[in-house]
Short mmCIF file of C-alpha atoms in Angstrom, two decimals:
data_model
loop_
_atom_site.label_atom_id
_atom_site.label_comp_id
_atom_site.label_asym_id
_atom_site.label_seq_id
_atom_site.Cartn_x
_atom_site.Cartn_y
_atom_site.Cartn_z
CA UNK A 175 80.67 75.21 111.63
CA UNK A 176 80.18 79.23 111.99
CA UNK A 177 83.11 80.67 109.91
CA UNK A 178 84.58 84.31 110.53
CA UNK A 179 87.51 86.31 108.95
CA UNK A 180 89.46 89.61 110.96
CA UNK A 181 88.40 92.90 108.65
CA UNK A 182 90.79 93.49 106.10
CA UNK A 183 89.26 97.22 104.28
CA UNK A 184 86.76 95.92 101.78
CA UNK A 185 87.45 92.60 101.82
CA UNK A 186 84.87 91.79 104.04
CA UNK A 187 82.25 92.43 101.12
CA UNK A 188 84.35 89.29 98.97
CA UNK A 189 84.20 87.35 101.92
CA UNK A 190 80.63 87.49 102.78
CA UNK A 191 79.85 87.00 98.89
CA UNK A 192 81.85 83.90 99.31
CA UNK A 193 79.75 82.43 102.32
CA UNK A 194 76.61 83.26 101.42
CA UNK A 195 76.96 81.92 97.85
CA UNK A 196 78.81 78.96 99.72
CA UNK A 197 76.05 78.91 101.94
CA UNK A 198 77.31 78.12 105.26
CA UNK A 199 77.55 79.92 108.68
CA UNK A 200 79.35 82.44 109.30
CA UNK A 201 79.79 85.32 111.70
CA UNK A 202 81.11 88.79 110.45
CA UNK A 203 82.66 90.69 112.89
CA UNK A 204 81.50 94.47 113.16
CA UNK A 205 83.55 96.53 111.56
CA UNK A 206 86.31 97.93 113.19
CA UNK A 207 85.88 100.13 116.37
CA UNK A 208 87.34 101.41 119.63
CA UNK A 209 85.65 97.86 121.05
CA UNK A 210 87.79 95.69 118.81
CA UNK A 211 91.13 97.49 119.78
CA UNK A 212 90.70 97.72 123.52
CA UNK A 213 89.72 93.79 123.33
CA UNK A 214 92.64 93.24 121.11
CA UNK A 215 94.71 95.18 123.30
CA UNK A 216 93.86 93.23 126.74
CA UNK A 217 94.75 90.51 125.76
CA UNK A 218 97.80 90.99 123.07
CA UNK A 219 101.70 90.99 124.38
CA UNK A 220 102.04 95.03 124.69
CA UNK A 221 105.12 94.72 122.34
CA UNK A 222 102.61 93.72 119.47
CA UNK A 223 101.99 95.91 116.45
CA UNK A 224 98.40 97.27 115.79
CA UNK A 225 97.27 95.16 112.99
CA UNK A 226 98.10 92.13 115.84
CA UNK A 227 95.78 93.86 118.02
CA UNK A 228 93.09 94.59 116.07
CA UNK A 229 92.86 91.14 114.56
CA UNK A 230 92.65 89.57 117.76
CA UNK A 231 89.60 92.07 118.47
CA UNK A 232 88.22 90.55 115.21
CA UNK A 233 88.64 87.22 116.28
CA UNK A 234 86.99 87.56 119.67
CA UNK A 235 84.24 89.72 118.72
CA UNK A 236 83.20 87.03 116.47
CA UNK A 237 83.77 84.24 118.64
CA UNK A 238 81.61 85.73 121.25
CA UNK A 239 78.67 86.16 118.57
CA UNK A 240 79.32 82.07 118.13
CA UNK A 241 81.89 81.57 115.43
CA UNK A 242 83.87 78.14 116.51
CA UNK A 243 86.25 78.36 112.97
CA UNK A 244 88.44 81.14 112.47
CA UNK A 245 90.47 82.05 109.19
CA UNK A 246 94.02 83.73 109.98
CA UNK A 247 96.00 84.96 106.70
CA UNK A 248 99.64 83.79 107.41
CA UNK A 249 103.00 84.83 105.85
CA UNK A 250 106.29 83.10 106.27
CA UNK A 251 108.65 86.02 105.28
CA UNK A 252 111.17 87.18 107.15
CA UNK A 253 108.56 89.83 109.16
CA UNK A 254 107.49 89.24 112.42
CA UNK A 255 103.96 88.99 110.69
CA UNK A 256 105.61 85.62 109.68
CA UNK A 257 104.63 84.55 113.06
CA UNK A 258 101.44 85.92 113.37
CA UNK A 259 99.25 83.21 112.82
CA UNK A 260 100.56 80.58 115.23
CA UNK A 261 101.39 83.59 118.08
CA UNK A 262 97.51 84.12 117.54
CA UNK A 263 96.30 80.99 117.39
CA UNK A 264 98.36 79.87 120.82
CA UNK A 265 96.77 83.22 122.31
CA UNK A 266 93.22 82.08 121.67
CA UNK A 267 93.65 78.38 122.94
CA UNK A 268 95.34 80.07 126.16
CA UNK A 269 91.86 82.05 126.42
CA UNK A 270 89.93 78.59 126.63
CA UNK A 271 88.45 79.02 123.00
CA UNK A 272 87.61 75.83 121.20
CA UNK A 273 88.46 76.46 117.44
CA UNK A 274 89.05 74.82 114.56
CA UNK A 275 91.87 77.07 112.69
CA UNK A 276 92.43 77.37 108.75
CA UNK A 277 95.87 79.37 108.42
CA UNK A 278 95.82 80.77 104.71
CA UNK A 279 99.84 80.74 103.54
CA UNK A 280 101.58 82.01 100.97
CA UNK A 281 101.74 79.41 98.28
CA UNK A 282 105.38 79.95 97.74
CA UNK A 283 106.17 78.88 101.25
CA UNK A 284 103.17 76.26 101.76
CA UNK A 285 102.49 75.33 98.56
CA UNK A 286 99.67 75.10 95.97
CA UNK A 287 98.43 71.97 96.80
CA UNK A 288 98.40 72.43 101.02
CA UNK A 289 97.05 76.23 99.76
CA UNK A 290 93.90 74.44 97.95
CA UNK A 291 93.57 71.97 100.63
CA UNK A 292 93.15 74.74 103.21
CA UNK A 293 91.12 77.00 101.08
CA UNK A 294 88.74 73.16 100.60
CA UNK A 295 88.55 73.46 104.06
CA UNK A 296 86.00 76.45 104.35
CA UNK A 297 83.53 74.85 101.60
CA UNK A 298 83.85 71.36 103.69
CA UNK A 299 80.03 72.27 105.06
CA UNK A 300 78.85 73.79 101.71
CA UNK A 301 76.23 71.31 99.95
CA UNK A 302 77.55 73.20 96.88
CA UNK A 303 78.67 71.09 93.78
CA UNK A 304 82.72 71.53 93.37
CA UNK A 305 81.66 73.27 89.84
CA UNK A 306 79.31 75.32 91.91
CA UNK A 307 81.99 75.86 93.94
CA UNK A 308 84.64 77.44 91.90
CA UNK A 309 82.33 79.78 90.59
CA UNK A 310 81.53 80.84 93.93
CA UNK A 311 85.35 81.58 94.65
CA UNK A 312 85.40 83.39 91.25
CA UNK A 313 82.59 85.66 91.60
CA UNK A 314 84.36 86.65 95.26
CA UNK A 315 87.49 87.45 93.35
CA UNK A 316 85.44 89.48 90.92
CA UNK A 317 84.02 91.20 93.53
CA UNK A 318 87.15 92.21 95.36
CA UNK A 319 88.74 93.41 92.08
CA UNK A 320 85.52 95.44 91.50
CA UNK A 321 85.27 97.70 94.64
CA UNK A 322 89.36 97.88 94.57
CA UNK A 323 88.62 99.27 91.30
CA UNK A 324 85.45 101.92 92.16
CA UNK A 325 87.36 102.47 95.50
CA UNK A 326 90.37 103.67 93.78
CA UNK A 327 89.16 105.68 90.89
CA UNK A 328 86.70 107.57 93.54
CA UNK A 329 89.95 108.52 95.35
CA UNK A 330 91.82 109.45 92.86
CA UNK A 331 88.53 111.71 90.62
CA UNK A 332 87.90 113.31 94.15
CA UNK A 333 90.57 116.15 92.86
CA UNK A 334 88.50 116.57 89.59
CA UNK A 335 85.12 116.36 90.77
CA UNK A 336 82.59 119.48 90.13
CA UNK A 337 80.66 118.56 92.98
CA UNK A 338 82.55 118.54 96.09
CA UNK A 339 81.81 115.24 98.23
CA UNK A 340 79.82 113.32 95.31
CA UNK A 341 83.04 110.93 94.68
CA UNK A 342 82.72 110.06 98.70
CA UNK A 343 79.15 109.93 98.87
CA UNK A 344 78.92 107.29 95.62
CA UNK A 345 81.65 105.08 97.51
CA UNK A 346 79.99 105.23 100.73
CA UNK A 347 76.85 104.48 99.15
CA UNK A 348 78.19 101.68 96.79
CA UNK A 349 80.28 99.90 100.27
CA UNK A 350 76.65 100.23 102.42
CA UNK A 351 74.18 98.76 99.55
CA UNK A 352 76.63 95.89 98.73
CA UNK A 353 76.84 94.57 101.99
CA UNK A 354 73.12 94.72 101.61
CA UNK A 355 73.31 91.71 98.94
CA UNK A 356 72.95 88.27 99.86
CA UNK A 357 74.55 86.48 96.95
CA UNK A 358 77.68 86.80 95.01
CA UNK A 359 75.76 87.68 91.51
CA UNK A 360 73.49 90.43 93.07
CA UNK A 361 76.71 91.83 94.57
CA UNK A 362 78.27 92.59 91.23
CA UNK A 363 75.27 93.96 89.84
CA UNK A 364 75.58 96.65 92.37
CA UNK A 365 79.22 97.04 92.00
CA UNK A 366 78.67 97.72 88.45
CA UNK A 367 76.05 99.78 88.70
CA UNK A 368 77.93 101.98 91.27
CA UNK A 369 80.71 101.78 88.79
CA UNK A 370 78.90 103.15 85.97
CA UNK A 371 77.67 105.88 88.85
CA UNK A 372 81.15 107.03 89.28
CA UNK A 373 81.90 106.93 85.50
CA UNK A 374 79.48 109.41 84.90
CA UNK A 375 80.05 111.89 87.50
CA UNK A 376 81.16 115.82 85.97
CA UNK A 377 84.99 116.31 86.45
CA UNK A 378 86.48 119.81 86.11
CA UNK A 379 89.71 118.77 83.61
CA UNK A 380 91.26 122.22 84.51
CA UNK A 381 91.84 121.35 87.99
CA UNK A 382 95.12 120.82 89.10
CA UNK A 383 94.58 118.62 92.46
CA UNK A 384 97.44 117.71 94.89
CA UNK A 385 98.22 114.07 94.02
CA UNK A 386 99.10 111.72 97.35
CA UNK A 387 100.67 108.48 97.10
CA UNK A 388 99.41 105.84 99.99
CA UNK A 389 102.57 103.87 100.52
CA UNK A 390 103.64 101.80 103.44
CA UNK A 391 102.65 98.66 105.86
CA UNK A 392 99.95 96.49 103.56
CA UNK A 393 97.40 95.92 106.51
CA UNK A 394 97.79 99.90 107.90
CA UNK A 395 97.02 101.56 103.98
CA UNK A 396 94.06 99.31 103.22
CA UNK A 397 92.37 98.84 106.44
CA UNK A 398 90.79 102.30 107.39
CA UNK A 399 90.06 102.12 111.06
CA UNK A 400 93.84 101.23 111.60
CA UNK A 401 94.98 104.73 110.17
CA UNK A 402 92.16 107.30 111.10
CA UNK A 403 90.51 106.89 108.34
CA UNK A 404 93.21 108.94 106.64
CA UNK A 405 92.27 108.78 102.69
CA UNK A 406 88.24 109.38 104.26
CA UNK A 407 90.16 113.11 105.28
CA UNK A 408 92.08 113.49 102.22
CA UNK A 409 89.32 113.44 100.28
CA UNK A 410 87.59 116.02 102.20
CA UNK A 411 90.33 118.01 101.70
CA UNK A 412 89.98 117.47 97.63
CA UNK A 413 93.32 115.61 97.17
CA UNK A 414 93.57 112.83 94.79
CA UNK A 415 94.78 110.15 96.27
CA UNK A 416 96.10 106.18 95.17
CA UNK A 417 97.45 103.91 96.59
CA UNK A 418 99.13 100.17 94.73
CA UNK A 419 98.33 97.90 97.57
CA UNK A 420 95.08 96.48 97.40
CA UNK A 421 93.52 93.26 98.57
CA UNK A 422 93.14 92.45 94.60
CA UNK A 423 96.85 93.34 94.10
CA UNK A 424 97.55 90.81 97.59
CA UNK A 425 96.02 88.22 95.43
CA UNK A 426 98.24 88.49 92.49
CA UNK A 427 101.00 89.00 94.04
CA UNK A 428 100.71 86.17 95.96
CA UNK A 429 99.88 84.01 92.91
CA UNK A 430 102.92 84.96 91.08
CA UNK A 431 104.97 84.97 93.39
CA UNK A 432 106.57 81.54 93.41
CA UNK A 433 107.59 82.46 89.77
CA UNK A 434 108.71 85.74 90.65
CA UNK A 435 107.13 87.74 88.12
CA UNK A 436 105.23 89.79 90.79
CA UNK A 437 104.92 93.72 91.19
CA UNK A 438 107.97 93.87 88.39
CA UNK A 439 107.10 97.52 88.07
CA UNK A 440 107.30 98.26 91.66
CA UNK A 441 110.60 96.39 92.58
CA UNK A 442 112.69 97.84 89.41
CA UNK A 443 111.43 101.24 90.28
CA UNK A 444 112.55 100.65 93.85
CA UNK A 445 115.91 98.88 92.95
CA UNK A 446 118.41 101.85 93.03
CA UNK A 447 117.43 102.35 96.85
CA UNK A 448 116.58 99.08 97.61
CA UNK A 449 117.23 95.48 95.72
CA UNK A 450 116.43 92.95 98.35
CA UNK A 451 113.43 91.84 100.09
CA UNK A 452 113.36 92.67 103.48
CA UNK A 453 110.34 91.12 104.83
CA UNK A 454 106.65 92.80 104.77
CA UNK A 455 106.26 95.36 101.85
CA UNK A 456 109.24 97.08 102.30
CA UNK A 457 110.60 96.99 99.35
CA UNK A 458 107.29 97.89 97.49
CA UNK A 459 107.40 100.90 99.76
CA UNK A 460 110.21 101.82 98.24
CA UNK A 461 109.45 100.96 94.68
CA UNK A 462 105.93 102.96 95.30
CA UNK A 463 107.72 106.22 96.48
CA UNK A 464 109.67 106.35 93.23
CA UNK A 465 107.00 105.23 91.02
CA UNK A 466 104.74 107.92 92.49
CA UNK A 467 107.41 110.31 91.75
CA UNK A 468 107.46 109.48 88.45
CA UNK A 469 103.82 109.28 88.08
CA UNK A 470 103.60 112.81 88.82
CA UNK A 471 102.14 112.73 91.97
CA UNK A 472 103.03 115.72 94.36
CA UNK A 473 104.32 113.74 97.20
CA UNK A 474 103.77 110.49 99.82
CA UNK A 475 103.08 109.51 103.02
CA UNK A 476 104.21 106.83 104.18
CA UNK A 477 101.93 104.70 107.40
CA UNK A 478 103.19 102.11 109.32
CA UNK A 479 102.34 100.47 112.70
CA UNK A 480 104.39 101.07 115.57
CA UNK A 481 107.64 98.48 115.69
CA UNK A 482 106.71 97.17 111.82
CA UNK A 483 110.43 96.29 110.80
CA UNK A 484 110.31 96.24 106.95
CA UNK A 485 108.80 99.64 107.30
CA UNK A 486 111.51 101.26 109.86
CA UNK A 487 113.86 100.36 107.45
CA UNK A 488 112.35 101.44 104.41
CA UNK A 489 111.43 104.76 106.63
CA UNK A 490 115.25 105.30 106.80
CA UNK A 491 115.56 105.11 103.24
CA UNK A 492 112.83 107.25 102.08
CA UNK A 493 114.48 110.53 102.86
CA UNK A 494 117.49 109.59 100.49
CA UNK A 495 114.35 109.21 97.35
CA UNK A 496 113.14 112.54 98.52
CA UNK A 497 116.66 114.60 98.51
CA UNK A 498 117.47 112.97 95.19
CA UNK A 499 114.33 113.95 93.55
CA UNK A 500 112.60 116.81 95.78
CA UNK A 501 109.99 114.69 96.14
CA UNK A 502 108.07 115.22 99.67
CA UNK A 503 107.57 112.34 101.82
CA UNK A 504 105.98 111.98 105.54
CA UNK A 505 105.81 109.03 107.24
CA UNK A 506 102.87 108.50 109.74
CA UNK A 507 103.36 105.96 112.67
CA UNK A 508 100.17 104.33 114.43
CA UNK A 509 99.00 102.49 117.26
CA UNK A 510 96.56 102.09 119.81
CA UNK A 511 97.33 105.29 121.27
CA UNK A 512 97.66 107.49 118.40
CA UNK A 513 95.79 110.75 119.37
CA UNK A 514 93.87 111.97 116.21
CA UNK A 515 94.02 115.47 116.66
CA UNK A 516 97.67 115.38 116.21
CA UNK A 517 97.63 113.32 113.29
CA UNK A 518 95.15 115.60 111.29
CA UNK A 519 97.19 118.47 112.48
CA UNK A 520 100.26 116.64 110.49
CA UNK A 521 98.17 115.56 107.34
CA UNK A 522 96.94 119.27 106.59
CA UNK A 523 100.08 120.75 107.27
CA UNK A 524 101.74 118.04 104.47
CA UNK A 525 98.87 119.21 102.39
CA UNK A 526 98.94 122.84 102.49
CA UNK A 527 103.19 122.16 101.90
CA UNK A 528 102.17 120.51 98.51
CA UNK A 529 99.64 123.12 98.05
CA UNK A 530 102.36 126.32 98.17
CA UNK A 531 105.11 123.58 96.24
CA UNK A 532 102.71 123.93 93.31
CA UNK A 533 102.16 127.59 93.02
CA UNK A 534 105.80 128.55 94.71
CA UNK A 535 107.80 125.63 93.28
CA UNK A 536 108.87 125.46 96.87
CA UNK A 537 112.11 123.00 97.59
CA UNK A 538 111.29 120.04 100.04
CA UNK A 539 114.77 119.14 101.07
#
């Protein structure tokens, strides 16, 4: 069995932390390029929404490397994402691919038995004790939470820093010698070195940064390829920048969500505007605007793939949140032929907006 996973952001550094410690074959795909969406592309229904796309370029990338068991994160909601997993797993069985599939669920709809069953099903070649095991799948969750963590603070300080670039250059540094490790515990040694790094860096307190809320689609916000590497630019440009969804906050959601005590913050912020699920993370998007609001942040923007449902709608609600509170929000829509100089033409204009707003006290609406 040779195991691979489609690129998710940083998740790919839990994941191969997971294998190795596992110790069983796998094949990583490379990270996300022009390759992966023109493959994805060929052979995806044109109506499909980027992350579709790309995924599929994951899959077959990997495959063609040697990798005969592929992983495909599912959802049952009422999103078209819902259908994903099946729509891709038909479209690689059509291409004469023979693969074993392990479609991760929700445990809510699936659950928490068939969830550890399937999750079993990637250690079935691991000579690994079951104690052995479950540390293994702990230290990968560890791992995720801790370059979520460094990722986000280095965003976020990248307003405050004395030295212009050093918040980048520590996370680009931290991302390049992880993937470096071969097991899960050398892995978070470097995390937490990197961590301690970025703890210590000199911040300017008197700086007054513009403050950007990352809201929107899950898949387009966390995986940076998909939106032009968007928060990469932002810090360049010395914003701070956060964003709520993470792969670490995926995994707790998911776990509480068949008690429905997940993101409580998010959906009672959100709840004036918006008090239903509607499938993806629209309703977070909506929770996140408000919260960011309230937060103090200077404004949003909003990214979403092209035909993602949850997000049109919440897209037609986030205007209403920004009359009611002068709160600027722009909403970025991308797909496989999203030209980049107009979309960094859009991003600095927001930016200088926020920039005048807080000398001039300018009015969005």
């Amino acid at each position: 069995m040779k195991i691979t996973a489609p690129h998710l952001g940083n998740v790919y550094l839990a994941a191969k932390a997971l294998f190795d410690g596992l110790e069983i074959d796998y094949i990583m795909p490379p990270l996300n390029n022009k390759s992966a969406i023109e493959i994805g592309s060929l052979y995806s229904p044109e109506e499909m929404c980027l992350p579709f796309k790309i995924m599929v370029g994951n899959y077959i990338q990997a495959i063609e490397k040697g990798a005969d068991t592929v992983i495909i994160p599912g959802s049952c909601g009422p999103c078209r994402f819902g259908e994903y997993g099946e729509m891709q797993m038909n479209l690689l069985n059509r291409l004469g691919y023979d693969l074993e599939f392990i479609l991760i669920d929700s445990p809510g709809d699936i659950g928490i038995k068939e969830l550890f069953n399937r999750i079993n099903r990637i250690s079935t070649k691991s000579n690994k004790s079951g104690r052995q095991k479950i540390k293994v799948l702990s230290d990968a969750i560890k791992i995720m939470n801790l370059i979520d963590k460094i990722e986000g603070e280095a965003r976020y300080l990248t307003g405050y820093e004395e030295e212009k670039g050093k918040c980048k250059k520590i996370l680009n540094n931290c991302i390049r010698e992880a993937f470096k490790c071969n097991n899960p515990q050398e892995m978070i040694e470097v995390l937490k070195e990197y961590e301690i790094e970025l703890n210590n860096i000199k911040l300017d307190k008197n700086k007054n940064p513009v403050k950007i809320a990352i809201i929107g689609e899950i898949y387009t916000i966390i995986e940076p390829f998909s939106n032009l590497y968007i928060e990469d630019k932002l810090m360049d440009y010395g914003v701070s920048t956060q964003k709520k969804l993470t792969p670490s906050w995926w995994v707790k959601n998911t776990a509480l969500s068949p008690i429905k005590l997940n993101s409580l913050d998010i959906k009672n912020a959100g709840k004036e505007y918006l008090s239903i699920g509607i499938g993806g993370h629209g309703r977070e998007c909506i929770g996140e605007a408000v919260l960011a609001y309230e937060n103090g942040f200077d404004g949003a923007i909003q990214i979403f793939p092209m035909g993602c449902m949850p997000e049109i709608v919440s897209k037609a609600i986030l205007p209403t949140i920004s009359k009611d509170k002068d709160f600027p929000i722009m909403s970025l829509i991308v797909d496989e032929m999203t030209g980049e100089a107009g979309y960094v033409t859009r991003i600095e204009a927001f930016v200088d907006l926020l920039e005048r707003r807080k000398v001039d006290a300018l009015s969005w609406s």
